[in-house]
Amino acid sequence: TNYERKFNKNASFLVGITFIKASYQSNKKDIRYSAPMPNPEFYAFRNRYTFNQIGIPVGVNWFIPIKKINLIFSAGVSTNYLINVKYTSILYATNGNDNVKKTDDDMEFYKSINFGAFASMGVEAKINTNYTLRLTPSLYYNFTNIMSDNMPFKQYLNSAAIGLGVYRQF
């Protein structure tokens, strides 16, 4: 959800609230046993993390009118609050019955507040005098480390999204 205030017909200020879901997973890795096993039940594993955040974006839109549509370019910064982290562990079985375990990760490993930047470009078309339809692919990048200070490594989240919205003009 965004609120947008136009400076003129080619630029506007935006502020809003967004839901950001960023995920990553490890490569599928073979399980190596210390002793030969005649028929191991599992042969590989993979881990997947999903970070759910609420963001407050603040930015600027630029419009380039072309016939009946506008090209739109947006950029800004976002303050994000980490809601939760979902952890999924997948063990790949030789018989095809993979073992999938989903849990909530312990939030003490992460910082609850982080900061990021976003950029998007897309198209906007008038539906009528009061409404416009907008389609904007976007990129998000957290420029602050999401891991807590006592963790030995750093993590910077990024994600891509496609925004589709109907805007009402007042």
PDB file of N, CA and C in Angstrom, residues 3 11 19 33 37 39-40 51 55 58 65-66 81 85 87 104-105 111 117 135 148 152 155:
ATOM      1  N   TYR A   3       1.092   5.663  -0.561  1.00  0.00           N
ATOM      2  CA  TYR A   3       0.504   6.982  -0.734  1.00  0.00           C
ATOM      3  C   TYR A   3       1.480   7.748  -1.603  1.00  0.00           C
ATOM      4  N   ALA A  11       6.818  13.967 -11.718  1.00  0.00           N
ATOM      5  CA  ALA A  11       7.488  13.458 -10.514  1.00  0.00           C
ATOM      6  C   ALA A  11       6.518  13.410  -9.342  1.00  0.00           C
ATOM      7  N   PHE A  19       5.011  -5.632   2.243  1.00  0.00           N
ATOM      8  CA  PHE A  19       5.419  -6.939   2.746  1.00  0.00           C
ATOM      9  C   PHE A  19       6.540  -7.416   1.847  1.00  0.00           C
ATOM     10  N   TYR A  33      29.043 -40.336   4.206  1.00  0.00           N
ATOM     11  CA  TYR A  33      29.079 -41.101   5.452  1.00  0.00           C
ATOM     12  C   TYR A  33      30.525 -41.458   5.784  1.00  0.00           C
ATOM     13  N   MET A  37      28.100 -47.462   3.788  1.00  0.00           N
ATOM     14  CA  MET A  37      26.767 -47.932   4.180  1.00  0.00           C
ATOM     15  C   MET A  37      26.193 -48.707   3.007  1.00  0.00           C
ATOM     16  N   ASN A  39      23.017 -49.530   2.083  1.00  0.00           N
ATOM     17  CA  ASN A  39      21.860 -48.882   1.453  1.00  0.00           C
ATOM     18  C   ASN A  39      21.466 -47.648   2.266  1.00  0.00           C
ATOM     19  N   PRO A  40      22.160 -46.534   2.057  1.00  0.00           N
ATOM     20  CA  PRO A  40      21.801 -45.349   2.861  1.00  0.00           C
ATOM     21  C   PRO A  40      20.401 -44.850   2.510  1.00  0.00           C
ATOM     22  N   PHE A  51      12.759 -15.135   4.783  1.00  0.00           N
ATOM     23  CA  PHE A  51      12.716 -13.977   5.669  1.00  0.00           C
ATOM     24  C   PHE A  51      11.475 -13.162   5.330  1.00  0.00           C
ATOM     25  N   GLY A  55       8.056  -3.515   5.469  1.00  0.00           N
ATOM     26  CA  GLY A  55       8.905  -2.386   5.122  1.00  0.00           C
ATOM     27  C   GLY A  55       8.118  -1.095   5.025  1.00  0.00           C
ATOM     28  N   VAL A  58      10.195   4.900   1.363  1.00  0.00           N
ATOM     29  CA  VAL A  58      10.091   6.333   1.080  1.00  0.00           C
ATOM     30  C   VAL A  58      10.902   6.560  -0.185  1.00  0.00           C
ATOM     31  N   PRO A  65       5.838  10.505 -20.150  1.00  0.00           N
ATOM     32  CA  PRO A  65       4.642  10.208 -20.937  1.00  0.00           C
ATOM     33  C   PRO A  65       5.003   9.791 -22.362  1.00  0.00           C
ATOM     34  N   ILE A  66       4.386   8.697 -22.811  1.00  0.00           N
ATOM     35  CA  ILE A  66       4.536   8.211 -24.188  1.00  0.00           C
ATOM     36  C   ILE A  66       3.134   7.813 -24.661  1.00  0.00           C
ATOM     37  N   TYR A  81      11.228  -4.194   9.172  1.00  0.00           N
ATOM     38  CA  TYR A  81      11.110  -4.914  10.441  1.00  0.00           C
ATOM     39  C   TYR A  81      10.981  -6.404  10.120  1.00  0.00           C
ATOM     40  N   VAL A  85      11.621 -15.741  10.543  1.00  0.00           N
ATOM     41  CA  VAL A  85      12.464 -16.464   9.598  1.00  0.00           C
ATOM     42  C   VAL A  85      12.010 -17.914   9.632  1.00  0.00           C
ATOM     43  N   TYR A  87      12.649 -21.761   8.463  1.00  0.00           N
ATOM     44  CA  TYR A  87      13.767 -22.625   8.096  1.00  0.00           C
ATOM     45  C   TYR A  87      13.203 -23.949   7.620  1.00  0.00           C
ATOM     46  N   ASP A 104      10.297 -22.535  12.588  1.00  0.00           N
ATOM     47  CA  ASP A 104      10.645 -21.124  12.723  1.00  0.00           C
ATOM     48  C   ASP A 104      12.070 -21.062  13.262  1.00  0.00           C
ATOM     49  N   ASP A 105      12.897 -20.246  12.632  1.00  0.00           N
ATOM     50  CA  ASP A 105      14.263 -20.102  13.113  1.00  0.00           C
ATOM     51  C   ASP A 105      14.271 -19.211  14.353  1.00  0.00           C
ATOM     52  N   LYS A 111      18.886  -9.428  13.359  1.00  0.00           N
ATOM     53  CA  LYS A 111      18.507  -8.083  13.793  1.00  0.00           C
ATOM     54  C   LYS A 111      17.071  -7.836  13.342  1.00  0.00           C
ATOM     55  N   ALA A 117      17.326  -0.516   0.062  1.00  0.00           N
ATOM     56  CA  ALA A 117      17.025   0.383  -1.043  1.00  0.00           C
ATOM     57  C   ALA A 117      16.180  -0.381  -2.061  1.00  0.00           C
ATOM     58  N   LEU A 135       2.080  -1.389 -13.548  1.00  0.00           N
ATOM     59  CA  LEU A 135       2.820  -2.645 -13.501  1.00  0.00           C
ATOM     60  C   LEU A 135       4.305  -2.298 -13.400  1.00  0.00           C
ATOM     61  N   SER A 148      22.651 -10.991  13.606  1.00  0.00           N
ATOM     62  CA  SER A 148      22.984 -10.308  14.854  1.00  0.00           C
ATOM     63  C   SER A 148      24.499 -10.121  14.956  1.00  0.00           C
ATOM     64  N   PRO A 152      29.149 -15.030  13.392  1.00  0.00           N
ATOM     65  CA  PRO A 152      30.464 -14.900  12.751  1.00  0.00           C
ATOM     66  C   PRO A 152      30.412 -14.546  11.257  1.00  0.00           C
ATOM     67  N   GLN A 155      24.919 -11.334   6.410  1.00  0.00           N
ATOM     68  CA  GLN A 155      23.931 -11.677   5.390  1.00  0.00           C
ATOM     69  C   GLN A 155      23.225 -10.398   4.937  1.00  0.00           C
TER      70      GLN A 155
END
